[in-house]
Amino acid sequence: MNCDLMVGANVDVVNATSREVYEQLYPQYFTGSQPFDVEGTMFTVSWDVEEAPVFDLTPPPSLSEAALRAHLTEGPAGGWIAEGELAEHVTALRDSLDGSTFQVRLNRVHIKVESGDGNPVEEDIAVTVDVQATTSGTGMFSLDPLKATADAPSKVDKVFLDKVVLPNVLDQSRKVLSGITLPAPQIPGLALSTPVPVIQPQQAVAALNLAEHGTPQPPFPDSWPQSPFFALLGRDAVERIAQVATAYLEGKPFHAGGSKDFLGSSAYYKADITIHNVRCEVVWDDVPTVRVHTAVSGSGSAGINWIWGGSTDAFFDLSLEPDPTVTLTLAMSGATLKATAVDVSSFDLKLVPTRGDIVSMIVSWVVDALSSTFGGIVGSALRGVEFPVGDFPAIPIDVDPVHLDVTPTGLTLARFGDALALQGDVTVTKR
């Protein structure tokens, strides 16, 4: 996978949402009438979209070489581009549309044309709307209808179709689709690139990178999980999320100290250690795990304050060896992917004298106390590591008076090629 994060849904999810929106909005939207004058005769043209729009996630035929050349050379554009430069302009135009355009089919639009003579002309036609998925400055996806076309009618005069029905269908499509914005996934502490829409047969996908990797560039994958909803996270994304989430461990200090009476004299120890050199590793098993490696070291002192006065003191360096490692598993919690510590590797306390010798009568006490204290508090801190890897929010649909949320549900984890896959379904609920 040549990008860090991809989130997508198949065409069935898109069309289930389309039906819900249609049922809520009809007949406030999808119907209408308009007077239209033809050479002094006034007609009333009515239209009624009698079935829910069907999203066909395939590129429109207008992306063909011939259609793009015609767009650049015919009509108002004719003569502006030299023949030698045409190929370059065709390529640029295709690049701006390819992978982001698709079709919405209105399979049954009932048209009625009345002139007042009591003999209305009626016909059912199919209308196709070309739509482009674009990205706003805030990183939100929006859907922008480009044009509406229909097969030539057999009963209704084509002028009514071209001048009244198609412009109104296109305008209402803009109003409806403008209420559908697709938010990017939220990953705590991580900056993501602007999302890129990837429209492929039967799949609508958003591709994102870590900000430092720039905007995703094609080629994009041509095979996807078969679940209705999915999110794919690459190794770099999971590793960076772990690094950001565990950064708080770097420099985390721990203190230990105590005292004890020995034959009337007071023995003591005190030490401070710090976690440092925190580094993360993704182990790419069937379900990837995250390992957080750390180094822990510090220094301290121990001695006896004698009952008759004076003291014997020793100083030492401390470290935990081998370097402690936390293993975290990844699991879903609702629509949030979480990493939770399940194991901390074994380690021992290593004490290296730097000045003076610890009085022999308290050596065991000091070493046992430091091992127990630091082993407990460091182990507890590492076992408590838990963080969200990513949150996949509901998709809001707001076309007054309809307010819906499309929410991922039942998400499970698995490998998909070289990515971690979250797969599930969606529910559509009123807000």
mmCIF file of C-alpha atoms in Angstrom, residues 59-69 71 94 130:
data_model
loop_
_atom_site.group_PDB
_atom_site.id
_atom_site.type_symbol
_atom_site.label_atom_id
_atom_site.label_comp_id
_atom_site.label_asym_id
_atom_site.label_seq_id
_atom_site.Cartn_x
_atom_site.Cartn_y
_atom_site.Cartn_z
ATOM 1 C CA PRO A 59 -16.056 6.745 -14.216
ATOM 2 C CA PRO A 60 -18.463 8.467 -16.585
ATOM 3 C CA PRO A 61 -17.994 7.908 -20.334
ATOM 4 C CA SER A 62 -17.110 11.597 -20.634
ATOM 5 C CA LEU A 63 -13.606 10.656 -19.471
ATOM 6 C CA SER A 64 -12.912 8.961 -22.797
ATOM 7 C CA GLU A 65 -10.131 10.391 -24.953
ATOM 8 C CA ALA A 66 -12.592 11.552 -27.593
ATOM 9 C CA ALA A 67 -14.877 13.259 -25.088
ATOM 10 C CA LEU A 68 -11.999 15.107 -23.400
ATOM 11 C CA ARG A 69 -10.623 16.273 -26.757
ATOM 12 C CA HIS A 71 -14.472 19.329 -24.485
ATOM 13 C CA ARG A 94 -8.072 13.606 -17.188
ATOM 14 C CA ASP A 130 -21.825 12.994 -13.325
#
